[in-house]
Short mmCIF file of C-alpha atoms in Angstrom, two decimals:
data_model
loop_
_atom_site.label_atom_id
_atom_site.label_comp_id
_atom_site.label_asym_id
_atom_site.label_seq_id
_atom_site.Cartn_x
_atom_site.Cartn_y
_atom_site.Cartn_z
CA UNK A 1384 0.00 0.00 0.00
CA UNK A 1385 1.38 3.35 -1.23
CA UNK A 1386 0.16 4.98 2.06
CA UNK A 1387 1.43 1.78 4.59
CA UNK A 1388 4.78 0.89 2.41
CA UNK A 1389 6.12 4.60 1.17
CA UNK A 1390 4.49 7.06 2.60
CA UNK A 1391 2.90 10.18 1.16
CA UNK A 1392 5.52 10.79 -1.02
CA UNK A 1393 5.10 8.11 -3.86
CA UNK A 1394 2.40 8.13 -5.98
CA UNK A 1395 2.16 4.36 -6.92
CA UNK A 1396 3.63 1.03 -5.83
CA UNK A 1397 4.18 -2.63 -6.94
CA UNK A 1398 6.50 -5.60 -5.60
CA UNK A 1399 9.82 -6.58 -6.14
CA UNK A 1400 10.44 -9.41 -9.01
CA UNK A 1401 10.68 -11.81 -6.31
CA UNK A 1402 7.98 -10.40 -4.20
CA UNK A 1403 9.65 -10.03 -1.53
CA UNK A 1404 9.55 -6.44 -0.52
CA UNK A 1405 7.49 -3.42 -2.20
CA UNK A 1406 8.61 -0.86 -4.48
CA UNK A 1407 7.55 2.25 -4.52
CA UNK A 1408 7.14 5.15 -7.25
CA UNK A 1409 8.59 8.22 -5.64
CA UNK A 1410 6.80 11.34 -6.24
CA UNK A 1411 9.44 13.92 -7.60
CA UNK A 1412 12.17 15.22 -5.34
CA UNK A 1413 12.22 11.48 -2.94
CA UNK A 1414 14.03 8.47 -3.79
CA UNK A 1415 14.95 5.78 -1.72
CA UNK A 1416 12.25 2.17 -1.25
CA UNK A 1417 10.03 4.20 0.67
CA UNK A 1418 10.47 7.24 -0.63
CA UNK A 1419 11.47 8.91 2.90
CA UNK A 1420 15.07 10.10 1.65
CA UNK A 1421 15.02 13.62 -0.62
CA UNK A 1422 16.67 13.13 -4.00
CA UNK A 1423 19.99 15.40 -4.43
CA UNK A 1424 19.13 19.04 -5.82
CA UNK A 1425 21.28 21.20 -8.15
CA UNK A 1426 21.90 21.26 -12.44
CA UNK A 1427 22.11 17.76 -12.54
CA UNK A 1428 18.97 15.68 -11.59
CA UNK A 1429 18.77 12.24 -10.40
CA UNK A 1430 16.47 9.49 -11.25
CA UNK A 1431 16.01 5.60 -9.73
CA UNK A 1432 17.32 2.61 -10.88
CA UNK A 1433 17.22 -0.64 -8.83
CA UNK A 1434 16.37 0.93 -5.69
CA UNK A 1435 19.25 3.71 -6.43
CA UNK A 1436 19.41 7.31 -7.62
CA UNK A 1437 21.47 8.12 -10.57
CA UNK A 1438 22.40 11.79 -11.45
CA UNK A 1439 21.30 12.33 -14.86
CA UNK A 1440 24.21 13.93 -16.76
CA UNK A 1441 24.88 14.97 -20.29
CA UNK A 1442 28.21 12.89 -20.34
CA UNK A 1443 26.06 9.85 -18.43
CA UNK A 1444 22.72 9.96 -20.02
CA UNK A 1445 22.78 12.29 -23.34
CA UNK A 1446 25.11 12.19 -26.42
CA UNK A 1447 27.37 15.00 -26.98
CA UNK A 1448 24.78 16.49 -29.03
CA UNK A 1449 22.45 17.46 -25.62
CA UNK A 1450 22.03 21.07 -24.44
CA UNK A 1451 20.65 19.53 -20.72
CA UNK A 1452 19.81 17.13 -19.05
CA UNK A 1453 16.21 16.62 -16.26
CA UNK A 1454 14.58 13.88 -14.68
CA UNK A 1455 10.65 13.50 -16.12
CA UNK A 1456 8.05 12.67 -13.82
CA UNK A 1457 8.36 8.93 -14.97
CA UNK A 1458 11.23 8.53 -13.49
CA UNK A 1459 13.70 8.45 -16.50
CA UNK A 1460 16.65 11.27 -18.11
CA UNK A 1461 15.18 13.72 -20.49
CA UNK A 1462 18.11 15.24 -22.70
CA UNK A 1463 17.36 18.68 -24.21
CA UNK A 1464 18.92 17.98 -27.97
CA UNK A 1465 20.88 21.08 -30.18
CA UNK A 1466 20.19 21.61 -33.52
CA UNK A 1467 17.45 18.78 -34.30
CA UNK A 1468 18.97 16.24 -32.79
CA UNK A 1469 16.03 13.43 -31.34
CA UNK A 1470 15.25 10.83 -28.66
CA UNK A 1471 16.39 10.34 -24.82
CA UNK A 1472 20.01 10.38 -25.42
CA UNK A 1473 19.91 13.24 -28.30
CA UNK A 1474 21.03 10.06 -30.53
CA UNK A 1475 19.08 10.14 -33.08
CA UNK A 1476 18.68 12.45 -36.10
CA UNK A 1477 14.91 12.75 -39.06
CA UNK A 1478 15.95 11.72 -42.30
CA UNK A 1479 15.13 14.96 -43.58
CA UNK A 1480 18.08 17.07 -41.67
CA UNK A 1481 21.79 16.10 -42.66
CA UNK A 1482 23.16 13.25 -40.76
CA UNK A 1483 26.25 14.51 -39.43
CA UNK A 1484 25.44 17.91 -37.64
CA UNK A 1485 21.99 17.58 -38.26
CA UNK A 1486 22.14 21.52 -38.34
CA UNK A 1487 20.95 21.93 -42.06
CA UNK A 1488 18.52 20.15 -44.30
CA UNK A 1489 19.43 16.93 -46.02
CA UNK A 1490 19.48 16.05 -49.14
CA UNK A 1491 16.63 15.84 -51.56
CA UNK A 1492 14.92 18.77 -48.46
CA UNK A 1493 14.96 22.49 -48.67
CA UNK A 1494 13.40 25.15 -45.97
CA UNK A 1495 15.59 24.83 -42.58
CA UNK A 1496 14.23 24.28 -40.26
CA UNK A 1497 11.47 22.61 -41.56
CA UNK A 1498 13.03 20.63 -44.04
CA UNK A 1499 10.38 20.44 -46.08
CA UNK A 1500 11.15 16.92 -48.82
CA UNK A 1501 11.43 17.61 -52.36
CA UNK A 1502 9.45 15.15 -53.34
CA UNK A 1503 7.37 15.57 -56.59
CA UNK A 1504 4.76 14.07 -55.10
CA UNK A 1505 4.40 16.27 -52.27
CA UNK A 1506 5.11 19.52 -54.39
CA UNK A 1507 4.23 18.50 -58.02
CA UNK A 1508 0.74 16.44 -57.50
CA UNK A 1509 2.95 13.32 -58.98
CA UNK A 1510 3.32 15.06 -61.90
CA UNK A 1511 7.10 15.21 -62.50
CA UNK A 1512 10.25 13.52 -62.98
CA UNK A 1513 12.26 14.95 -61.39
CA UNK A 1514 12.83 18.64 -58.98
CA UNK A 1515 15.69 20.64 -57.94
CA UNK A 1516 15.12 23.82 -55.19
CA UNK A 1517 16.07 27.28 -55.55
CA UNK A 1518 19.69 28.50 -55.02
CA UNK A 1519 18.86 29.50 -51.78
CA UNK A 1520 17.32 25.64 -50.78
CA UNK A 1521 14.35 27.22 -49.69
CA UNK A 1522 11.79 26.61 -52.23
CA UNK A 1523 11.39 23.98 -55.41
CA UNK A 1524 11.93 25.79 -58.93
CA UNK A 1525 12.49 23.83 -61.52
CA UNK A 1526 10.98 20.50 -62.22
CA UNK A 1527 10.72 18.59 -65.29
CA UNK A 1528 7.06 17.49 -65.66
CA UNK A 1529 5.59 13.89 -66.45
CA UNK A 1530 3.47 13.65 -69.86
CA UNK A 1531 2.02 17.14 -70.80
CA UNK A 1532 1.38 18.67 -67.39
CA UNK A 1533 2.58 22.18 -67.41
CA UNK A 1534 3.05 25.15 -64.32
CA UNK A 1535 5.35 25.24 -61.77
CA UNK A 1536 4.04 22.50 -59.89
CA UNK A 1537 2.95 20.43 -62.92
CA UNK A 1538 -0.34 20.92 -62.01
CA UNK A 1539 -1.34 22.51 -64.72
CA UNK A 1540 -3.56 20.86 -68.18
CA UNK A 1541 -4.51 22.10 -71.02
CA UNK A 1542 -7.88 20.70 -72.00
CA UNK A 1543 -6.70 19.41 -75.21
CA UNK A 1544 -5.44 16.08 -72.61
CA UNK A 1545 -7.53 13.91 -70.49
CA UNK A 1546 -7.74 15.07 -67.39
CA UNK A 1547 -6.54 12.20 -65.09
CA UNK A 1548 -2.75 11.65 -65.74
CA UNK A 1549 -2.55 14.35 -68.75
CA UNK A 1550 -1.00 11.49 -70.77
CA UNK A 1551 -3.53 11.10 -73.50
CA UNK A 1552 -5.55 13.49 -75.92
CA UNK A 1553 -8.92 14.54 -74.83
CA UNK A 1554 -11.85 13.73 -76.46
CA UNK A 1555 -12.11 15.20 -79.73
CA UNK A 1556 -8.68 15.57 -80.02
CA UNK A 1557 -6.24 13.12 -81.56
CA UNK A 1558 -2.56 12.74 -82.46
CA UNK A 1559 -1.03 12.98 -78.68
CA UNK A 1560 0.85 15.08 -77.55
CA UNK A 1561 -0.46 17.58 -80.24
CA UNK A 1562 -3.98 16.86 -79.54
CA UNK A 1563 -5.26 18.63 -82.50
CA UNK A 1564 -9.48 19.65 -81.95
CA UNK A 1565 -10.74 17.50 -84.88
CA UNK A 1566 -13.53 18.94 -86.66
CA UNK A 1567 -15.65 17.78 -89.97
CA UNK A 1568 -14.85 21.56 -91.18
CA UNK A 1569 -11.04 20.83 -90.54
CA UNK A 1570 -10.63 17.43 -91.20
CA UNK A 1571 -13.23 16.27 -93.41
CA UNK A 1572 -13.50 19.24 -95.65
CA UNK A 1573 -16.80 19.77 -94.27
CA UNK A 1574 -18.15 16.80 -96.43
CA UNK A 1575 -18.85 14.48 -93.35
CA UNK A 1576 -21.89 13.95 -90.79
CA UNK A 1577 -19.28 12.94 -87.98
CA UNK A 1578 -15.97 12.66 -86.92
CA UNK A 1579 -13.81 10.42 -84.32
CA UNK A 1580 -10.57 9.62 -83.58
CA UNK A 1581 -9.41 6.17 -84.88
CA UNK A 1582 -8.55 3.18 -82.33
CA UNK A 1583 -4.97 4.31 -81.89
CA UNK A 1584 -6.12 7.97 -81.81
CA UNK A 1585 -3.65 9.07 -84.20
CA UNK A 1586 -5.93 10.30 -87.09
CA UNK A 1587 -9.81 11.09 -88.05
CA UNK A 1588 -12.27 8.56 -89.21
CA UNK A 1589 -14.64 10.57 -91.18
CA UNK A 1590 -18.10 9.41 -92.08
CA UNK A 1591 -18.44 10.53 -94.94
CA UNK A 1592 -21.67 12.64 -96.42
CA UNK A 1593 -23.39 10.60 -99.52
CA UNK A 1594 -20.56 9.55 -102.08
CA UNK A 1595 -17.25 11.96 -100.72
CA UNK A 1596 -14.59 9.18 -100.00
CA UNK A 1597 -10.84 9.80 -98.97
CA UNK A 1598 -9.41 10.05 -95.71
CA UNK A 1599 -10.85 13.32 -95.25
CA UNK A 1600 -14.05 13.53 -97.45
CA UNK A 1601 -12.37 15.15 -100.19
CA UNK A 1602 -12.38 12.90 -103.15
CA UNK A 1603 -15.77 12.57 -105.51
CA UNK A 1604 -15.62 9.79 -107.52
CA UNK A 1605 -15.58 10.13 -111.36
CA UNK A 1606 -19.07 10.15 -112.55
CA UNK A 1607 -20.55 11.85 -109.45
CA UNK A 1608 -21.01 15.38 -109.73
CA UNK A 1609 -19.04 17.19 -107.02
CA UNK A 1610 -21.45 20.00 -107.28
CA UNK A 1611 -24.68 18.20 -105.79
CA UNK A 1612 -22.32 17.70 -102.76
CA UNK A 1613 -21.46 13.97 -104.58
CA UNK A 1614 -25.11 13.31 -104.15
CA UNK A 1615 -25.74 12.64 -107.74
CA UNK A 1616 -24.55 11.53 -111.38
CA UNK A 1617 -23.09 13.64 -113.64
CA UNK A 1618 -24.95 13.59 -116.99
CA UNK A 1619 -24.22 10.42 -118.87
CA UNK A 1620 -24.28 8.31 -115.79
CA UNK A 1621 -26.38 6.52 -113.83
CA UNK A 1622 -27.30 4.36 -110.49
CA UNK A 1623 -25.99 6.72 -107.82
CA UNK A 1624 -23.77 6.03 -105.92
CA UNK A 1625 -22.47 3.02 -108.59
CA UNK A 1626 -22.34 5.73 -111.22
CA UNK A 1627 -22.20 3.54 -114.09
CA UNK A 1628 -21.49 4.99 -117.10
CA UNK A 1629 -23.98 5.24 -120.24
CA UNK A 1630 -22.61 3.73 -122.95
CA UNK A 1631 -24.53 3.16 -126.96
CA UNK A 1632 -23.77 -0.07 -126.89
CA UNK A 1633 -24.95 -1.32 -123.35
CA UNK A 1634 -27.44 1.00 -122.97
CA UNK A 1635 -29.08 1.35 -126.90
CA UNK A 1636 -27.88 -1.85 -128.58
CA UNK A 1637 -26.00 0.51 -131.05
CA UNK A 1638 -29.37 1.92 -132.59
CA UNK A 1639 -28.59 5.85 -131.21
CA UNK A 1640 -26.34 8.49 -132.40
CA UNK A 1641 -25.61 9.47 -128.50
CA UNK A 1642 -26.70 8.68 -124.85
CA UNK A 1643 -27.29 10.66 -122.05
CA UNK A 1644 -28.53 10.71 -118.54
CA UNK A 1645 -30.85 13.23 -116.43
CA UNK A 1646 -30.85 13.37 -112.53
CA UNK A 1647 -34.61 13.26 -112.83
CA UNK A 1648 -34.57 10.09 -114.82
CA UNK A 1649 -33.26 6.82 -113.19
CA UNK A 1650 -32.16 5.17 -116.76
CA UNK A 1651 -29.93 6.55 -119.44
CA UNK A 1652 -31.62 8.22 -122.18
CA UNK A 1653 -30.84 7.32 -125.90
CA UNK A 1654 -31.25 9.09 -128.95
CA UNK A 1655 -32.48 6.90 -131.74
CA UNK A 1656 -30.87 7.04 -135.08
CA UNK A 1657 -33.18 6.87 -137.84
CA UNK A 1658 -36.30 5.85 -136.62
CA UNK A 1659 -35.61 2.97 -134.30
CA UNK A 1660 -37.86 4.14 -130.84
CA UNK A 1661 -38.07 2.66 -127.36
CA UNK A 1662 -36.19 3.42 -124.38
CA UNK A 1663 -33.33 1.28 -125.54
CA UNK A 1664 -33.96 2.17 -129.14
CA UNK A 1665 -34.87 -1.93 -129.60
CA UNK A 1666 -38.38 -0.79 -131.49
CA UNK A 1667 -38.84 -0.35 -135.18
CA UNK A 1668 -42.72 0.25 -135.65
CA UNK A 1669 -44.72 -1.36 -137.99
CA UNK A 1670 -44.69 1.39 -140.53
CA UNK A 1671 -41.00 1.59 -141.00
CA UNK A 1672 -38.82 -0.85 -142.58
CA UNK A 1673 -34.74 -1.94 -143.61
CA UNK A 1674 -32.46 -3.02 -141.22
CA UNK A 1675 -31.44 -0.11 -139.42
CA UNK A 1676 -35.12 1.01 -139.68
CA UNK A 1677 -34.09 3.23 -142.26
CA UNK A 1678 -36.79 2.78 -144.70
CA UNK A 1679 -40.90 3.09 -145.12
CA UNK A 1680 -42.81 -0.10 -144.74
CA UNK A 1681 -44.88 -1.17 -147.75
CA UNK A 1682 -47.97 0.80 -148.17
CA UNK A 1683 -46.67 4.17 -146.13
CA UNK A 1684 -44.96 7.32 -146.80
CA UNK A 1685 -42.67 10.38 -146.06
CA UNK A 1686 -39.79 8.83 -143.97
CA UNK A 1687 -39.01 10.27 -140.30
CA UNK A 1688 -43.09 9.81 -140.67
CA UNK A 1689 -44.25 6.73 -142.27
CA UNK A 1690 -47.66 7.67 -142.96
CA UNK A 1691 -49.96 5.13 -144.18
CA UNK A 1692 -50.77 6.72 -147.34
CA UNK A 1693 -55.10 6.15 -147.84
CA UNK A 1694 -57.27 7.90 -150.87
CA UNK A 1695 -58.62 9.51 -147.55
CA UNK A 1696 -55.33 11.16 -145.97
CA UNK A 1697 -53.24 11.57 -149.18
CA UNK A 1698 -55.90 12.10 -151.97
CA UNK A 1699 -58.59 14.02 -150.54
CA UNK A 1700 -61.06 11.09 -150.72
CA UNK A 1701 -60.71 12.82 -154.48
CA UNK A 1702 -59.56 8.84 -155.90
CA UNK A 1703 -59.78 5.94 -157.32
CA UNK A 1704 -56.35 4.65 -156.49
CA UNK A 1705 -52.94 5.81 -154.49
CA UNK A 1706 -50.02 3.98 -154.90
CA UNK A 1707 -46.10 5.30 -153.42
CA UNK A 1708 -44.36 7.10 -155.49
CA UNK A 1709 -41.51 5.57 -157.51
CA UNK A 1710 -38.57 6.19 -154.75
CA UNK A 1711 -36.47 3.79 -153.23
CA UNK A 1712 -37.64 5.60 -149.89
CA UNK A 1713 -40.41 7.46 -151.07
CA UNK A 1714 -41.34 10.60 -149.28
CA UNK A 1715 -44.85 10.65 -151.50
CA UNK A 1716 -47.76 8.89 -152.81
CA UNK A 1717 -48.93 9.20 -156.22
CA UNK A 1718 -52.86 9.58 -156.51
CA UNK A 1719 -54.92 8.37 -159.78
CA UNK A 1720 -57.49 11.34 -159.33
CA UNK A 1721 -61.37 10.37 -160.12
CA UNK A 1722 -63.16 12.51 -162.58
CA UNK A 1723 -61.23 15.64 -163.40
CA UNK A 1724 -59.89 16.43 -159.91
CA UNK A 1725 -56.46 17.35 -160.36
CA UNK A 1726 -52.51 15.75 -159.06
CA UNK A 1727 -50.71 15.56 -156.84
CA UNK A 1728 -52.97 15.43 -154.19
CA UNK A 1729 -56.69 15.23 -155.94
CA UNK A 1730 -57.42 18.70 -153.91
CA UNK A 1731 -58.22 20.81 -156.76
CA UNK A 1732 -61.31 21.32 -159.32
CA UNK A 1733 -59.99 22.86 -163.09
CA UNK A 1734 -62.32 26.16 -163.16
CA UNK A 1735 -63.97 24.38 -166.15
CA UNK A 1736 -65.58 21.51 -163.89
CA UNK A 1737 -67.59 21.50 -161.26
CA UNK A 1738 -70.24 19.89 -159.01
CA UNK A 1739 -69.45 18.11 -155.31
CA UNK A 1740 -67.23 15.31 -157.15
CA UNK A 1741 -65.89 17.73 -160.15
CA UNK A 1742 -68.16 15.45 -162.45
CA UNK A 1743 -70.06 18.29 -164.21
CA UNK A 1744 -68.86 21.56 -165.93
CA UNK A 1745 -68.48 24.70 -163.83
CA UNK A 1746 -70.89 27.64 -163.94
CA UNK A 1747 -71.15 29.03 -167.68
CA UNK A 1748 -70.28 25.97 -169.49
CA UNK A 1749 -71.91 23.39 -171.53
CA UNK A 1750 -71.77 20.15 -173.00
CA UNK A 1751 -69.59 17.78 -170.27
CA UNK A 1752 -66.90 16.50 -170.23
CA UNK A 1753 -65.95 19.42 -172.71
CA UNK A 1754 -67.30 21.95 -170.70
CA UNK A 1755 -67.18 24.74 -173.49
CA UNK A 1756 -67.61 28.16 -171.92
CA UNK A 1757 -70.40 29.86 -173.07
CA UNK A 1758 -69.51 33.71 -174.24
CA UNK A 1759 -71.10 36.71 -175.54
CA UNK A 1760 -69.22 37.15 -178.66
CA UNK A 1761 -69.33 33.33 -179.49
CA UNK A 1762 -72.35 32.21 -178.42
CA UNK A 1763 -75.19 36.19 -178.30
CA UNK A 1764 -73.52 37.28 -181.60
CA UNK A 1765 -72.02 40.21 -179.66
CA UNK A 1766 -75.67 41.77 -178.95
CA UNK A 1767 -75.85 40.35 -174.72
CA UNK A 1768 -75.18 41.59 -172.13
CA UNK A 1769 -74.64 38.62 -170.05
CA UNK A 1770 -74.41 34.95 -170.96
CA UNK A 1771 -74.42 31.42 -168.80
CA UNK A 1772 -75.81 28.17 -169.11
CA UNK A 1773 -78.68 26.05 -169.31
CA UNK A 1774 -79.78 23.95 -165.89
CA UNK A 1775 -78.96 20.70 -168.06
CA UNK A 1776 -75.66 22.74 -168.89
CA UNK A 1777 -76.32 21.65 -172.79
CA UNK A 1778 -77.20 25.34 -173.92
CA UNK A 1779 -76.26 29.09 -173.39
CA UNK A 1780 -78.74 30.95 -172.46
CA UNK A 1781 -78.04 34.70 -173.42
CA UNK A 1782 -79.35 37.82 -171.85
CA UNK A 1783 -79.78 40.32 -174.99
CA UNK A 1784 -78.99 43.56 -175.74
CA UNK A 1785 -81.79 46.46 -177.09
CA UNK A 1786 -84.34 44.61 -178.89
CA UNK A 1787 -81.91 41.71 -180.15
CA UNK A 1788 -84.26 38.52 -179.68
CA UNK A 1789 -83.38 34.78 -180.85
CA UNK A 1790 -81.41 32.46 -178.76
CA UNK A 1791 -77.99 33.79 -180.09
CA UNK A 1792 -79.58 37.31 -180.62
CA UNK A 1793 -78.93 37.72 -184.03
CA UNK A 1794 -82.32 38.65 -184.88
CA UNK A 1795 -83.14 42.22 -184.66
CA UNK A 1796 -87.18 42.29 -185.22
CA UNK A 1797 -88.85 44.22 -188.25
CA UNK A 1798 -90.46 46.82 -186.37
CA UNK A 1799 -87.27 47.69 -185.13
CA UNK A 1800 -83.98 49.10 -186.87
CA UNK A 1801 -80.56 50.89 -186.28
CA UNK A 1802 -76.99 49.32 -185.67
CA UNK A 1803 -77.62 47.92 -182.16
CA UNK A 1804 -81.58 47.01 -182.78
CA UNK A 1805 -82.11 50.15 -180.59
CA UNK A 1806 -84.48 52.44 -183.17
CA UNK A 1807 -87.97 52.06 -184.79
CA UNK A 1808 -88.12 50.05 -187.63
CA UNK A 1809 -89.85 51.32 -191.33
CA UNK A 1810 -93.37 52.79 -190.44
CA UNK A 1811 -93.18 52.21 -186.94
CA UNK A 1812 -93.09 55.45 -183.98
CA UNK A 1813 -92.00 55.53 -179.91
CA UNK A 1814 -89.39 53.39 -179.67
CA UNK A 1815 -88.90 51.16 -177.79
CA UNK A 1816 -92.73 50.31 -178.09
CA UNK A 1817 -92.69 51.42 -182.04
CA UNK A 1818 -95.54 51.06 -183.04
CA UNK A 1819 -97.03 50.94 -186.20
CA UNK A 1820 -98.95 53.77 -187.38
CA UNK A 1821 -101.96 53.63 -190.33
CA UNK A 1822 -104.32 56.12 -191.30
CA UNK A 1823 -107.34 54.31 -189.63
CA UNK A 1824 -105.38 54.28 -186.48
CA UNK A 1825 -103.36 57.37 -185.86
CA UNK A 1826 -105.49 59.73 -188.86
CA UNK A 1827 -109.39 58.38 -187.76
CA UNK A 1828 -109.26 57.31 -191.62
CA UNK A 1829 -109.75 60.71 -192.93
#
């Protein structure tokens, strides 16, 4: 018991190893096994060992490199170290001061006292190889940064790199450490719908807008028309994207004199020679003949037109017959005109015929199929005025002059006279009534 075995002045006890007497913990300032003797005062302290007090001492209990030397309330030498000297003896010295005074920092640490390391972890996030401190040791300067990190304390990315270790491109960027931004503008020549980096991120993989090909988009194959953005065939192609070319002998089985093509037609678009038809000029139509369709079929006329030549269409239903004309290609058909209708084409009546079929004479003429024309001089003896024909067209009928009378009008009457049959005759008065005067009448017969 602290109180029975040592008195007031320990503060704890236990027993011996071999239990056979206590030991007591002396408060400070008492030694001895009951703590009833006062420890020695002065510079040097004492502590307890084995039931004895031992003067602590720099030569005893420190290393040269103690400033002083006190007990601690445990019991035990404390040694005050110099410089940064550590532990009970002022034996041992922190890695980061220099080993043999310990009086400056070590190296690889800058900032004495502190002695901060230079370690690019602690001052450059990780992010560099290697550091070395200012001339003065008291601060890190220069330090050669890991990947693309950039400040000084590598801490520092430009957002062209990922963001983690700064050791690859960011997305959207490619060819590390350069990084460029891809864009379709830039790197697709702004013929693409998208851009991406390929697998190994060192180039673009464009897709492409309708039929641009090339690494960037800038190549339009031949037969696409690069100014439809490659989106369709130049003329004389066909089958976007295949753009397959028109050709006169794959496309119009040699029958055209040139082929073409039209974006608003999906087939290529021949030009028939002669008169070969069809949209690959295979047709020669039933009115054309020869074997490049080069000549009229039997019965039809006027090449590049082939009628089929009818009394109706060619001869004015004016016929009896039409039959082509004598040409090795005739262009014509000669008609064998009914009645007196006249060639080439049966259209026209002679002035001397007439009637719906030009099978009587025409007005003022007799006796068909001669038709003579009836005239004043010929056919009134010069004394008409006007002259035409009959309704049976067999006579002319004159229209006579004065008092001319007969069907010619030769005949000037007896009670009339003069040149023209326009005076009283012999015995006759008043023309044109002339009348014939007699005693009995005009003198009452006296």
């Amino acid at each position: 018991d602290v109180a029975t075995d040592c008195g007031e002045d320990a503060h704890s006890v236990t027993t011996t190893p071999d239990r056979s007497a206590c030991l007591c913990f002396w408060s400070p300032g008492h030694i001895g096994a009951s703590c009833s003797s006062c420890r020695p005062t002065g510079p040097n302290r004492y502590i307890e060992e084995a039931g004895q007090y031992i003067q602590c001492t720099i030569p005893t209990r420190c290393t040269p490199t103690g400033t002083d030397v006190v007990t601690a309330d445990n019991g035990v030498c404390v040694c005050n170290c110099k410089d940064r000297w550590v532990g009970d003896k002022c034996d041992s010295r922190p890695v980061r001061f220099e080993q043999t005074s310990c009086d400056k920092y070590a190296v690889g640490y800058i900032n004495y006292p502190t002695c901060d390391h230079r370690n690019v972890i602690v001052h450059y996030s990780g992010h560099a190889t290697s550091v070395t401190p200012d001339p003065a040791n008291k601060f890190c300067t220069d330090c050669v940064c890991t990947n693309s990190w950039t400040g000084t304390s590598c801490d520092s990315r430009a957002a062209i790199y990922t963001q983690t270790d700064c050791d690859q491109c960011a997305k959207g960027h490619f060819v590390y450490d350069v990084c460029t931004l891809y864009t379709v503008k830039d790197h697709c020549s702004s013929h693409a719908s998208t851009v991406v980096p390929n697998s190994q991120i060192t180039m673009c993989d464009c897709t492409c807008n309708h039929a641009w090909t090339g690494d960037s988009c800038d190549i339009c194959p031949p037969g696409i028309d690069p100014a439809t953005d490659c989106a369709q065939c130049l003329v004389g192609y066909i089958g976007f994207p295949n753009h397959v070319k028109c050709g006169i002998a794959t496309d119009c089985i040699n029958n055209a004199d040139s082929v073409t093509s039209s974006p608003d037609f999906p087939s290529c678009q021949c030009d028939c020679r002669n008169m070969w038809s069809g949209a690959t000029c295979s047709q020669c139509n039933s009115q054309v003949d020869g074997a490049d369709c080069d000549v009229c079929a039997s019965a039809h006329t006027g090449y590049n037109i082939c009628d089929l030549y009818t009394i109706a269409d060619h001869c004015e239903n004016h016929a009896s017959a039409v039959t082509p004309a004598p040409d090795p290609n005739p262009t014509s058909c000669t008609c064998t005109c009914r009645n007196h209708w006249e060639l080439p084409d049966c259209l026209t009546c002679p002035p001397q015929f007439g009637g719906s079929d030009c099978d009587t004479c025409g007005i003022h003429r007799i006796n068909y199929p001669t038709c003579t024309l009836c005239t004043v001089n010929d056919d009134c003896s010069n004394h008409a005025s006007t002259v035409t024909s009959n309704s049976q067209q067999t006579e002319c009928v004159c229209t006579c002059n004065q008092k001319w009378s007969g069907a010619d009008c030769s005949t000037c009457p007896t009670e009339y006279s003069g040149l023209d049959c326009n005076d009283c005759g012999t015995a006759h008065i008043n023309y044109p009534f002339c009348t014939d005067y007699t005693d009995a009448l005009h003198c009452n017969g006296h």
